[in-house]
Short mmCIF file of C-alpha atoms in Angstrom, two decimals:
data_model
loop_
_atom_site.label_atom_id
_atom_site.label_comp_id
_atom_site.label_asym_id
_atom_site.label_seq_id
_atom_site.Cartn_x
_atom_site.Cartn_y
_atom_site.Cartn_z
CA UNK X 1234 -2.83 12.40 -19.05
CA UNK X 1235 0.65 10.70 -19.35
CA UNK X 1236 1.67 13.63 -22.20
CA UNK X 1237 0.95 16.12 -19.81
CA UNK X 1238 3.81 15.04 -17.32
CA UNK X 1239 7.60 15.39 -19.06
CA UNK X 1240 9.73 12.15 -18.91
CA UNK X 1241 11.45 13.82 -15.75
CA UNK X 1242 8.17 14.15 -13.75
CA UNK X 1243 7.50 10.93 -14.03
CA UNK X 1244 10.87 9.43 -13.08
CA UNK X 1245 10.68 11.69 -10.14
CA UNK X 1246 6.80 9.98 -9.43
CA UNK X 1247 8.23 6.71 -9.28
CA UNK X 1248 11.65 7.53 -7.51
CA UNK X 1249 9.51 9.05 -4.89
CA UNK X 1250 7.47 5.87 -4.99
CA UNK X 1251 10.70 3.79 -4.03
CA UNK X 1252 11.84 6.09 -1.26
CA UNK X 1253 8.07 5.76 0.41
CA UNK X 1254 7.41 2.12 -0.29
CA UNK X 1255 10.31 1.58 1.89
CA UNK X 1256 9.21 3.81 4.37
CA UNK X 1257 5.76 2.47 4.23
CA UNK X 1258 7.17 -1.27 4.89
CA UNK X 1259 9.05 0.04 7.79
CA UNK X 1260 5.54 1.61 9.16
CA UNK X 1261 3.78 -1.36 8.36
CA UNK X 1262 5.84 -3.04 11.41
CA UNK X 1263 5.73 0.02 13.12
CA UNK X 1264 2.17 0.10 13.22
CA UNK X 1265 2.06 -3.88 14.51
CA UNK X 1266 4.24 -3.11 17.09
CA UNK X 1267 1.99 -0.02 18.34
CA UNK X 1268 -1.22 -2.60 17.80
CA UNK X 1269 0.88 -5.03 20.46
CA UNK X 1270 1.42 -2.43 22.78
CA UNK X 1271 -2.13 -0.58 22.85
CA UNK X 1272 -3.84 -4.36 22.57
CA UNK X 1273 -3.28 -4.97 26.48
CA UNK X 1274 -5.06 -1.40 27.10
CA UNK X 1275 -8.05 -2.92 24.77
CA UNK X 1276 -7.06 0.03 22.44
CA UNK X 1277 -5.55 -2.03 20.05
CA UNK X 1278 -7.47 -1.10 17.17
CA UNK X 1279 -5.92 2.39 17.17
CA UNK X 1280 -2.40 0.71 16.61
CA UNK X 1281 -2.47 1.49 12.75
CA UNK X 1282 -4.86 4.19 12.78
CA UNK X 1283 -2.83 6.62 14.61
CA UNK X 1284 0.01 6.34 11.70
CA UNK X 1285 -2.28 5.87 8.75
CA UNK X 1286 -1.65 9.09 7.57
CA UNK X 1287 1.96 8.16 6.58
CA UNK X 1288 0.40 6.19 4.00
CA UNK X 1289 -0.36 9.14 2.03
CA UNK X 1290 2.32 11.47 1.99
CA UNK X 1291 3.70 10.33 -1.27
CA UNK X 1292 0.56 11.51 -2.87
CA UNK X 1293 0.82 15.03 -1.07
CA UNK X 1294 4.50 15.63 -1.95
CA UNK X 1295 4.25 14.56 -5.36
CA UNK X 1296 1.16 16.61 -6.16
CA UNK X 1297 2.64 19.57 -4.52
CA UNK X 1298 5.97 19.35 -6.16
CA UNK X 1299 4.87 18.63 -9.88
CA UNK X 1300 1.64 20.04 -9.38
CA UNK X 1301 -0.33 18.76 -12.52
CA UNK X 1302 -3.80 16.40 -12.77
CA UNK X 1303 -3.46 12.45 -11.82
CA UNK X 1304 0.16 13.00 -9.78
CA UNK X 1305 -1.20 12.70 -6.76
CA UNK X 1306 -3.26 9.04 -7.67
CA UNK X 1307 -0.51 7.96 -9.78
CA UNK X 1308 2.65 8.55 -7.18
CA UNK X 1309 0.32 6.47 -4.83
CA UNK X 1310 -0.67 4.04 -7.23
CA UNK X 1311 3.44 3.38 -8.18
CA UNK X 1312 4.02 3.44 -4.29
CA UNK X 1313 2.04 0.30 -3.99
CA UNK X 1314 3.24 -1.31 -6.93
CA UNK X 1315 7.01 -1.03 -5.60
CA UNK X 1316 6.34 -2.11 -2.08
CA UNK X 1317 4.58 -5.62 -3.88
CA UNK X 1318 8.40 -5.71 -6.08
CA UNK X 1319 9.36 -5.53 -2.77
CA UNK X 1320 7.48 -8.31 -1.90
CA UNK X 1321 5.04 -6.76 0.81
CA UNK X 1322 3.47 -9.56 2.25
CA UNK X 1323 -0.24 -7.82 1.37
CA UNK X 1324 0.82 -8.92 -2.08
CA UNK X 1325 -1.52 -7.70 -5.18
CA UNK X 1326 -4.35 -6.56 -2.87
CA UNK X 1327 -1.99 -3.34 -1.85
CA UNK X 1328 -2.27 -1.76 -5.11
CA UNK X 1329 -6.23 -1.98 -4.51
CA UNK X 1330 -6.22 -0.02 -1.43
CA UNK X 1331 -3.30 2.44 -2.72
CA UNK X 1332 -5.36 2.82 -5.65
CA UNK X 1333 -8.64 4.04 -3.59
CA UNK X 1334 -6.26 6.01 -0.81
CA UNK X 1335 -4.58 8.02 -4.44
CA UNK X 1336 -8.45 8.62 -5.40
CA UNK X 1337 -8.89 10.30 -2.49
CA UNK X 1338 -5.95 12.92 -2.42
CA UNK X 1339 -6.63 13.15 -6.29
CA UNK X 1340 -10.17 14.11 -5.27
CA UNK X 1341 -9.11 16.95 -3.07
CA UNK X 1342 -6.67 18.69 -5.51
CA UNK X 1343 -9.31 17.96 -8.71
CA UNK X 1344 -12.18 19.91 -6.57
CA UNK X 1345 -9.59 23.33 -7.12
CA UNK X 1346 -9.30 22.07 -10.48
CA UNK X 1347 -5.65 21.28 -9.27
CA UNK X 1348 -4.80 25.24 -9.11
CA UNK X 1349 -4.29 25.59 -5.70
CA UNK X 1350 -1.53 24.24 -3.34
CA UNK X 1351 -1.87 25.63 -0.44
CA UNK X 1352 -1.87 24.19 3.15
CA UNK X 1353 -5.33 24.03 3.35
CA UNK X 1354 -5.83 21.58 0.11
CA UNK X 1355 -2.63 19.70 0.89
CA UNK X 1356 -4.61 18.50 4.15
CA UNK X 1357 -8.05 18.14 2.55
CA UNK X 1358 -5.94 15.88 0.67
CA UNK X 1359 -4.79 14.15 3.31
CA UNK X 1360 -8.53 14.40 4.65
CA UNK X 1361 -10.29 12.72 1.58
CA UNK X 1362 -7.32 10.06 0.82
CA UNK X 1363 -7.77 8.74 4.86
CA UNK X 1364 -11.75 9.25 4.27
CA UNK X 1365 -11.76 6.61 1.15
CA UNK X 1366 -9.28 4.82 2.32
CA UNK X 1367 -11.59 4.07 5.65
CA UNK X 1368 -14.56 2.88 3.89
CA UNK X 1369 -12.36 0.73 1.67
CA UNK X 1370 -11.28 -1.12 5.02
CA UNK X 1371 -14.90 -0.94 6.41
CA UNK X 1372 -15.01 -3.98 3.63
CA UNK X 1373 -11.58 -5.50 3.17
CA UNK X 1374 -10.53 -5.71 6.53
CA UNK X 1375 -13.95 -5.78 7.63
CA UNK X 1376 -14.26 -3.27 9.91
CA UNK X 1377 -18.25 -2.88 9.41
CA UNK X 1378 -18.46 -5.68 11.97
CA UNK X 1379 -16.74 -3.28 14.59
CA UNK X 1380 -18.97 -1.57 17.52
CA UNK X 1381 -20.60 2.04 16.48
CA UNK X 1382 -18.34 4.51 18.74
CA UNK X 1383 -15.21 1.87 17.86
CA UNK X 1384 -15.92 2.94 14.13
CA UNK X 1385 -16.17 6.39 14.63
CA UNK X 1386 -13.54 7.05 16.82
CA UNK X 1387 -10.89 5.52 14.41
CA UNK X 1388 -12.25 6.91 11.79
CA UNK X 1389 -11.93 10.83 13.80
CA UNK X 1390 -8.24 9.39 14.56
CA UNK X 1391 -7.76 8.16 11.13
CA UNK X 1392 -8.76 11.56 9.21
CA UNK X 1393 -6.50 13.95 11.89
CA UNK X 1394 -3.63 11.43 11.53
CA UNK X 1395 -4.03 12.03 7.47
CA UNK X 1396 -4.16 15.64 7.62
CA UNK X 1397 -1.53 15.75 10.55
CA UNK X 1398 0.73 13.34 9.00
CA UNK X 1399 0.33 13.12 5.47
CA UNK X 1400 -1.04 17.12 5.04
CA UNK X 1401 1.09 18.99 7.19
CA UNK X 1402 4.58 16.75 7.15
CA UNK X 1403 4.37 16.17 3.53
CA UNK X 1404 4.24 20.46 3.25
CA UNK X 1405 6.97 20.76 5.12
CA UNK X 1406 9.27 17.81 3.43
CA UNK X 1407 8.62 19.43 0.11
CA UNK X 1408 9.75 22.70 0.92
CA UNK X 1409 12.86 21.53 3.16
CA UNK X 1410 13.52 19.61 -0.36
CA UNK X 1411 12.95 22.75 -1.85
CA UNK X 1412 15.36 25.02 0.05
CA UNK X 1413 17.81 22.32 -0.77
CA UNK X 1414 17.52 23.97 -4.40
CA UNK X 1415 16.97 20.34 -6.55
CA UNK X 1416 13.06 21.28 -7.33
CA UNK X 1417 14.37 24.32 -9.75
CA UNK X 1418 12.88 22.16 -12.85
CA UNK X 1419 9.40 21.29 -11.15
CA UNK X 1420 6.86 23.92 -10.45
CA UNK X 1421 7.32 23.92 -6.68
CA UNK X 1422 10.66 25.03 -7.30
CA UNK X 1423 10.13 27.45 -9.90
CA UNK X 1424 7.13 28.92 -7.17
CA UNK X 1425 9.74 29.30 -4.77
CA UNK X 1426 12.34 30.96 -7.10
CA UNK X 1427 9.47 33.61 -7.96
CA UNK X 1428 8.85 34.35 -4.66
CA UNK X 1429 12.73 34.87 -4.30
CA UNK X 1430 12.93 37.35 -6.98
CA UNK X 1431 9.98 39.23 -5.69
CA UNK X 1432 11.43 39.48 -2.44
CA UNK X 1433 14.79 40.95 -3.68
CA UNK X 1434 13.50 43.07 -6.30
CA UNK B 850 3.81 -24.35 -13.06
CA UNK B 851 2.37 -20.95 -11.62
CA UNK B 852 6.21 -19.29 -12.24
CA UNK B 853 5.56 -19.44 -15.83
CA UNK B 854 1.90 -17.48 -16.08
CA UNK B 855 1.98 -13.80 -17.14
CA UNK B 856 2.43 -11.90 -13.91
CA UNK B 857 -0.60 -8.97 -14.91
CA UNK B 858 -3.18 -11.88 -14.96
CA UNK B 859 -2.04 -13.81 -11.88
CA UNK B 860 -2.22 -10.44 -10.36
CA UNK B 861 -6.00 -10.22 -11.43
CA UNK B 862 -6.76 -13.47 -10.34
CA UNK B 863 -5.23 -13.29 -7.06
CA UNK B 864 -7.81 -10.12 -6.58
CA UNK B 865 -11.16 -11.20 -7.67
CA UNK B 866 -10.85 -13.47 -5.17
CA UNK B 867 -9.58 -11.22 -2.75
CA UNK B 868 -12.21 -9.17 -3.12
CA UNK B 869 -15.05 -11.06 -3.42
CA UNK B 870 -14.34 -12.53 0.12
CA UNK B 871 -14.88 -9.05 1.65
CA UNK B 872 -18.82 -10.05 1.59
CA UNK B 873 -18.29 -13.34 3.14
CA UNK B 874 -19.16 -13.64 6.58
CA UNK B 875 -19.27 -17.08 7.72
CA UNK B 876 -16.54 -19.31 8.57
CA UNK B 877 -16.79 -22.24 5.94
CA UNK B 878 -15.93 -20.05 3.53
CA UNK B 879 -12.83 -18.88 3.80
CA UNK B 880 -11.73 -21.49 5.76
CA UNK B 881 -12.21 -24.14 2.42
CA UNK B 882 -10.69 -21.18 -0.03
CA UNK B 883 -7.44 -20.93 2.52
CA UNK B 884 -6.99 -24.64 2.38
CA UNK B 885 -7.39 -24.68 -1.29
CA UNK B 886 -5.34 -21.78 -2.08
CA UNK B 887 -2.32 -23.62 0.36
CA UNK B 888 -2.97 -27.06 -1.61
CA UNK B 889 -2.63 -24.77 -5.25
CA UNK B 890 0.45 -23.20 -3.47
CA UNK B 891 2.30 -27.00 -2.90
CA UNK B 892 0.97 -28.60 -5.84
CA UNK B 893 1.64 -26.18 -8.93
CA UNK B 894 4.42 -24.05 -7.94
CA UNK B 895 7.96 -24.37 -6.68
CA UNK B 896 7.92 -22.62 -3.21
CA UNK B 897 9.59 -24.48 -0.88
CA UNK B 898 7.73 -25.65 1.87
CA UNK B 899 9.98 -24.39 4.32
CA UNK B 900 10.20 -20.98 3.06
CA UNK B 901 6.48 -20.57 2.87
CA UNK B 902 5.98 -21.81 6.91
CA UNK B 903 8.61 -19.33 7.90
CA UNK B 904 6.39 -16.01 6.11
CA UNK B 905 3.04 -17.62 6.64
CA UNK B 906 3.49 -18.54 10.70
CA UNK B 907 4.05 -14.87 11.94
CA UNK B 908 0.58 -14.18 10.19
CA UNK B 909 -1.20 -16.51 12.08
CA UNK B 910 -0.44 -15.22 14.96
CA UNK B 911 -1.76 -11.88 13.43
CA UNK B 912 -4.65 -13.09 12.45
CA UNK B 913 -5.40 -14.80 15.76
CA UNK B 914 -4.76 -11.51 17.50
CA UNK B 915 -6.95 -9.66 14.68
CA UNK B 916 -9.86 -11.78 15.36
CA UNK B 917 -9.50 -11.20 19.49
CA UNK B 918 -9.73 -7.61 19.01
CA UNK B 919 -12.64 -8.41 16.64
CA UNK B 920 -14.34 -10.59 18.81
CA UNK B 921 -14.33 -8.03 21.44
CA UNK B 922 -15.80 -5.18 19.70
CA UNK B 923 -18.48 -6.94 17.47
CA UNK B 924 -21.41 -4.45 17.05
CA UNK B 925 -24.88 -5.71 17.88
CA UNK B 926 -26.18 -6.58 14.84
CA UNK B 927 -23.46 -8.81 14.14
CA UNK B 928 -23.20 -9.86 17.59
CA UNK B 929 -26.21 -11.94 17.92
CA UNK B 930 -26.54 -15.54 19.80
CA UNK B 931 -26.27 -15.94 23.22
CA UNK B 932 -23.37 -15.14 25.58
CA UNK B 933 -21.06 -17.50 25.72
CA UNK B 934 -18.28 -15.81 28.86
CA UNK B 935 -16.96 -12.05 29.76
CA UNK B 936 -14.15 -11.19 29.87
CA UNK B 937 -14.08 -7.79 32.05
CA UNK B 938 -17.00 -5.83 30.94
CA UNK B 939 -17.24 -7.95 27.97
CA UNK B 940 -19.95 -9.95 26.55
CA UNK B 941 -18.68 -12.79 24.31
CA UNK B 942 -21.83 -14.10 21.81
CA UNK B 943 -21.63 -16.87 19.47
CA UNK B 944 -22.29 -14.01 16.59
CA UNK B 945 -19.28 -12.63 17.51
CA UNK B 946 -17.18 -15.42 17.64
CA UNK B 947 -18.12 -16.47 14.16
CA UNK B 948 -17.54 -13.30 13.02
CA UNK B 949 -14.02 -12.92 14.47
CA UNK B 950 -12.77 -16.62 13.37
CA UNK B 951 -14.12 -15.72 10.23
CA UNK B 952 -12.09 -12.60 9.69
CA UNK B 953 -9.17 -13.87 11.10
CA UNK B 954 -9.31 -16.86 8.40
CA UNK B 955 -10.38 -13.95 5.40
CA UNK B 956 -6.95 -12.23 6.63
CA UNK B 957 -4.77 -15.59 6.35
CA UNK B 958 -6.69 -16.17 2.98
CA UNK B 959 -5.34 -12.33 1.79
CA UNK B 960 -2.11 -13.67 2.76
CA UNK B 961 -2.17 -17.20 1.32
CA UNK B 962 -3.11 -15.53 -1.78
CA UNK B 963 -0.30 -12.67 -1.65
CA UNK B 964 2.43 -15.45 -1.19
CA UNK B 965 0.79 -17.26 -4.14
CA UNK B 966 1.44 -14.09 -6.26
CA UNK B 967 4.62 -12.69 -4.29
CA UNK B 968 6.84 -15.96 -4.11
CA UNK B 969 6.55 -16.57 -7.79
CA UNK B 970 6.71 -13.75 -9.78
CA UNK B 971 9.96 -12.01 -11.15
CA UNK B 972 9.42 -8.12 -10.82
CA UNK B 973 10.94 -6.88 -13.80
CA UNK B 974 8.51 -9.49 -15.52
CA UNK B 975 5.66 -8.03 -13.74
CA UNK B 976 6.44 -4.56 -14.73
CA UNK B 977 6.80 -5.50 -18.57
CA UNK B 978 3.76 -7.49 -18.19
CA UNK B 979 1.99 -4.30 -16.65
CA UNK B 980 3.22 -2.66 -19.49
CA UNK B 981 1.99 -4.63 -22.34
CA UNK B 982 -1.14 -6.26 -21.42
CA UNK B 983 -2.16 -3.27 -19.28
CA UNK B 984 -0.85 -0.50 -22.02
CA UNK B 985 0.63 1.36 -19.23
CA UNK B 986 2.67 4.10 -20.53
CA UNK B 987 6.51 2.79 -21.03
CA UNK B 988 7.23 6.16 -19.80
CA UNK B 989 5.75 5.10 -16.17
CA UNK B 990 6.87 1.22 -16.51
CA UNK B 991 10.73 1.92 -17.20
CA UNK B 992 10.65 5.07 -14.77
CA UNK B 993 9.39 2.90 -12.09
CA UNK B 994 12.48 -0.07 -13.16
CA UNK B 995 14.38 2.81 -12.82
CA UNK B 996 13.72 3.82 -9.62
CA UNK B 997 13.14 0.63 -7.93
CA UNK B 998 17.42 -0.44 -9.01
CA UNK B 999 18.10 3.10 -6.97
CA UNK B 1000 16.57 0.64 -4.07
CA UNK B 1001 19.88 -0.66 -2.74
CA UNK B 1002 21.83 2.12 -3.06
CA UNK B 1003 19.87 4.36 -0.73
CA UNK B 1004 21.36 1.88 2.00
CA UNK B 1005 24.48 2.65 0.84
CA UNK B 1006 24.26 6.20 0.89
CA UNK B 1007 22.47 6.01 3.83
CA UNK B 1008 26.05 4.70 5.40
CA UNK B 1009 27.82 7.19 3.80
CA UNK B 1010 25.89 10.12 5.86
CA UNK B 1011 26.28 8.52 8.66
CA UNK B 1012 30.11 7.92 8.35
CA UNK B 1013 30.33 12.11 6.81
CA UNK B 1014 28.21 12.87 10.17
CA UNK B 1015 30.53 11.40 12.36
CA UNK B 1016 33.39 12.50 10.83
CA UNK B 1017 32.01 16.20 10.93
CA UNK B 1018 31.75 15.34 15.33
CA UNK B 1019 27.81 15.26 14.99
CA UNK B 1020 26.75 12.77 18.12
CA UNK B 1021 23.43 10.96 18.39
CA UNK B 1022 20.23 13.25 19.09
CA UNK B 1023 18.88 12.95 22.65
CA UNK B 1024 15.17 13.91 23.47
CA UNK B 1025 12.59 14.55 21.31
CA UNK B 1026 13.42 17.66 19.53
CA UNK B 1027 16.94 16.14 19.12
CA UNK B 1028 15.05 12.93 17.17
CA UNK B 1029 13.24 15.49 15.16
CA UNK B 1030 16.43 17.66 14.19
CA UNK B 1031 17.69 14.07 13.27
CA UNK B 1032 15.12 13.02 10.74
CA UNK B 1033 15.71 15.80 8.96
CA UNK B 1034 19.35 15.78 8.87
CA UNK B 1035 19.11 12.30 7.50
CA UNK B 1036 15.92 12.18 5.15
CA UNK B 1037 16.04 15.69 3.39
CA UNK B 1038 19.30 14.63 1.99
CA UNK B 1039 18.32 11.35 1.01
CA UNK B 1040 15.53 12.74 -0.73
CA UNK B 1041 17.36 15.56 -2.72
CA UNK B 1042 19.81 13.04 -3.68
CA UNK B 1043 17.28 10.87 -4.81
CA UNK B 1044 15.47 13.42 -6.81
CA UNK B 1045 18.76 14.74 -8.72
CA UNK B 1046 19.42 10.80 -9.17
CA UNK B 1047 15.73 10.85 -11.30
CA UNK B 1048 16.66 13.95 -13.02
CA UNK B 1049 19.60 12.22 -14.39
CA UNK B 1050 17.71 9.31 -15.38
CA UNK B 1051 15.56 10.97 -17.35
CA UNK B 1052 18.09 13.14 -18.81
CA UNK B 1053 19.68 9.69 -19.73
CA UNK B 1054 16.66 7.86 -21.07
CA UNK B 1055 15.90 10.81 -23.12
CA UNK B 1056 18.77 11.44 -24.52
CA UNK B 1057 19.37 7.80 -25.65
CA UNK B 1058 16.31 8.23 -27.70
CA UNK B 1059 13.42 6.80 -25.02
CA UNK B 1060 10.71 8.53 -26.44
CA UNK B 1061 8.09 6.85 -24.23
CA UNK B 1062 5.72 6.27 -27.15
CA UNK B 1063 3.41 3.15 -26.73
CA UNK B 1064 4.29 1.81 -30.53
CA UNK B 1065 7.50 0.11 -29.60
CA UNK B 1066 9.07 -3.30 -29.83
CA UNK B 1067 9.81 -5.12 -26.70
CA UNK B 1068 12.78 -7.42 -26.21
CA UNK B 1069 10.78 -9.34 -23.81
CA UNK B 1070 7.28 -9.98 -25.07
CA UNK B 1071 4.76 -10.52 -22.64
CA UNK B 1072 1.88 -12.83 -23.56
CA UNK B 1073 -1.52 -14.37 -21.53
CA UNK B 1074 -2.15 -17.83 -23.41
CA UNK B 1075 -4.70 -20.26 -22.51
CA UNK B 1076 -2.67 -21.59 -19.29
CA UNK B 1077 -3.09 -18.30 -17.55
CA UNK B 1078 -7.01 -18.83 -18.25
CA UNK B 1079 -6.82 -22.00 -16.74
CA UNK B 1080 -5.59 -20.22 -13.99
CA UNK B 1081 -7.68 -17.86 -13.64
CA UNK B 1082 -10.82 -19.78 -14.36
CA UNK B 1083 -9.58 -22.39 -11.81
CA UNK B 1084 -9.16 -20.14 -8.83
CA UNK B 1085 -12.28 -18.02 -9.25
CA UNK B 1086 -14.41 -20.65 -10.26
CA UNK B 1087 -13.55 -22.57 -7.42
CA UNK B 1088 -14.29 -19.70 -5.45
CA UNK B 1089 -17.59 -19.44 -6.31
CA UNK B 1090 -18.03 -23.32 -6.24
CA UNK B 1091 -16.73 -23.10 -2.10
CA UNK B 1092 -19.72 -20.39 -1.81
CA UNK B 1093 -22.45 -22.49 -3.45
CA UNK B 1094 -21.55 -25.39 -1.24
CA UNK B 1095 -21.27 -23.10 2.22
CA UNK B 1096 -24.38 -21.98 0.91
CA UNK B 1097 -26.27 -25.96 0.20
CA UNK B 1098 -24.53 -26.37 3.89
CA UNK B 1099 -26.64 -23.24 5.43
CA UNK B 1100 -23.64 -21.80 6.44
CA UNK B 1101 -23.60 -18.90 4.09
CA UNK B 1102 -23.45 -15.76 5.04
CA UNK B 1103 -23.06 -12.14 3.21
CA UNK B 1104 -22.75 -9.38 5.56
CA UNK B 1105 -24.20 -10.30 8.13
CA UNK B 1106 -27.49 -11.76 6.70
CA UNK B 1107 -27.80 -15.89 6.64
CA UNK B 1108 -28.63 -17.37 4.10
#
């Protein structure tokens, strides 16, 4: 798998992995301070879920920038690993669950054989990495104990949040980055320059 | 001293435990493994007391909100007992208040654990750790050491489009749409400067002869020896040791069903 990517795809993996672990750090108080706010309201298990889709953008922008098999786990996978160099206080266990949420968006862009990148895959991928990602925490945070309608109504908030969040916002990231013109050497770019020359020829 | 073990094991053992306590219901449990796990914490590693109280405190108070919430909305067939108070239309049961304390103690146990791991390992040694005993491509390992020194200078440049916003007359955003417009004046450009910052890397690496090939000598050789084992043996087996006596005690319980 690892000759398939070029020395630059990967360095762009695990630079994109920085940029997100910090942004995933910053969420991760985000998300308490929502969870203190809603608790009052008794809603106060919707505190993460409503941002959980942030969680998996990296795996959405990387797959839909480089655009090859296991970017999309492995961007995820590196994202975890910085935030515990970081020193997240969810320590070793993080690379777990970012393991099982890059599964997920892997398992979206492997069921199109990873040919297609449009929209609609980008946010099954956003879809499948919230839908593992909730029945890892129906055991590690264990969430099986909730009520019924509790469970399911994160997990409908959970899976929109992913596709909204993670499906749609990592889309449009990508291609601001892309107008910006520093994608020309990764396939995204080179997509876009085609188009270009279509349109003016 | 726990400093000194190879970082890729004491990741390992930090999550078989972690893991395993997913099925544990009860409240002996993970109470015992978080007061073993603090006791391993104060006796074999260097972490200053102080230091420790000031990360770990915050996460009690977590945990004790956690296990309200959980306490709250236990389903029934976790629920069970009789009802203890309500609180509005609430209906408080023993089952659930087992259930919630004993969540709220798994959560500090995750954390124990994570500080154990966190507060004693060097991350450049865990990445050539990952590296060796893992046989993780170098190409990923010193991409990823790569990226991770670019950490402190995206403050920097963070400043620096700040200062070239102001300079240019562009005020604070008002209103939502104004927030929006802001984002994306600020992270697009961090990003594209961060991706033509790993093209460059690469280009560098490469052209200083990083081939990324796993047959390579390492300056800093990573090795598990028979203290790591220890280790490891130690904190699982003592794991399992905490669930056999929960369980001679009758208070075992695996999701949900008593044993």
């Amino acid at each position: 798998m690892t000759n398939q990517w070029k020395l630059k795809e990967i360095v762009l993996m695990s630079i994109l992995g920085v940029v997100f672990a910090a942004i995933y750090l910053l969420f991760f108080f985000f998300g308490q301070t929502l969870r203190n706010v809603l608790m009052p309201f008794g809603l106060g298990e919707f505190g993460y879920e409503i941002i959980f889709g942030i969680w998996f953008i990296v795996s959405i922008i990387a797959a839909y920038i480089i655009r090859k098999p296991g970017v999309a786990f492995t961007s995820e996978v590196i994202a975890g690993v910085v935030q515990v160099l970081m020193g997240s206080p969810a320590g070793p266990m993080l690379i777990l669950t970012a393991m099982v949420q890059g599964a997920g968006a892997e398992f979206a862009f492997a069921i199109t054989k990873w040919r297609d990148y449009r929209l609609r895959i980008l946010v099954l991928a956003g879809v499948f990495a919230a839908v593992f990602s909730f029945a890892w925490h129906l055991y590690s945070s264990g969430n099986i104990t909730l009520a019924a309608w509790l469970i399911v109504a994160t997990f409908i908030v959970r899976v929109i949040s992913g596709a909204l969040l993670a499906g749609v916002l990592g889309k449009w990231i990508s291609d601001q980055l892309a107008k910006t013109g520093v994608l020309r050497g990764y396939a995204l770019g080179k997509e876009m320059q085609e188009e270009r020359e279509r349109d003016a020829a | 001293m726990i400093e000194q073990l190879n970082p890729t094991l004491k990741a390992f053992t930090i999550l078989v435990p972690g893991v395993l306590l997913g099925l544990m219901f009860d409240i002996f449990t993970p109470l015992f493994y978080l007061v073993f796990v603090i006791l391993v914490t104060f006796l074999f590693s260097n972490i200053s007391m102080k230091k420790w109280l000031l990360i770990f405190t915050p996460f009690v108070l977590l945990a004790i909100g956690f296990a309200w919430m959980r306490m709250l909305y236990t389903r029934e067939s976790f629920a069970g007992g009789e009802v203890l108070f309500s609180i509005w239309q609430f209906d408080v049961t023993t089952g659930s208040v087992m259930i919630a304390i004993s969540l709220g103690l798994r959560s500090l146990c995750f954390v124990a654990l994570s500080l154990l791991f966190i507060l004693t390992t060097d991350s450049t040694k865990f990445m050539l750790s990952l590296m060796q005993q893992l046989k993780i491509s170098p190409k990923i390992t010193y991409g990823v050491l790569a990226g991770y020194r670019f950490l402190p200078t995206f403050r920097h440049e963070l400043q620096v489009l700040r200062q070239a916003h102001r300079i240019r007359g562009v005020g604070r955003a008002r209103g939502i749409k104004g927030r929006i417009i802001q984002f994306k004046r600020y992270s697009i450009p961090l990003l594209a400067n961060a991706i033509r910052k790993a093209e460059r890397v690469a280009i560098a690496m490469e052209s200083k002869g990083f081939t990324g090939e796993k047959e390579r000598t390492y300056y800093h050789p990573m090795k598990v020896g028979k203290r790591d084992w220890v280790f490891f043996s130690t904190m699982v087996g003592m794991f399992f040791f905490i669930v056999i006596l929960s369980y001679s005690f009758g208070y075992l319980n695996v999701f949900g069903n008593q044993f």
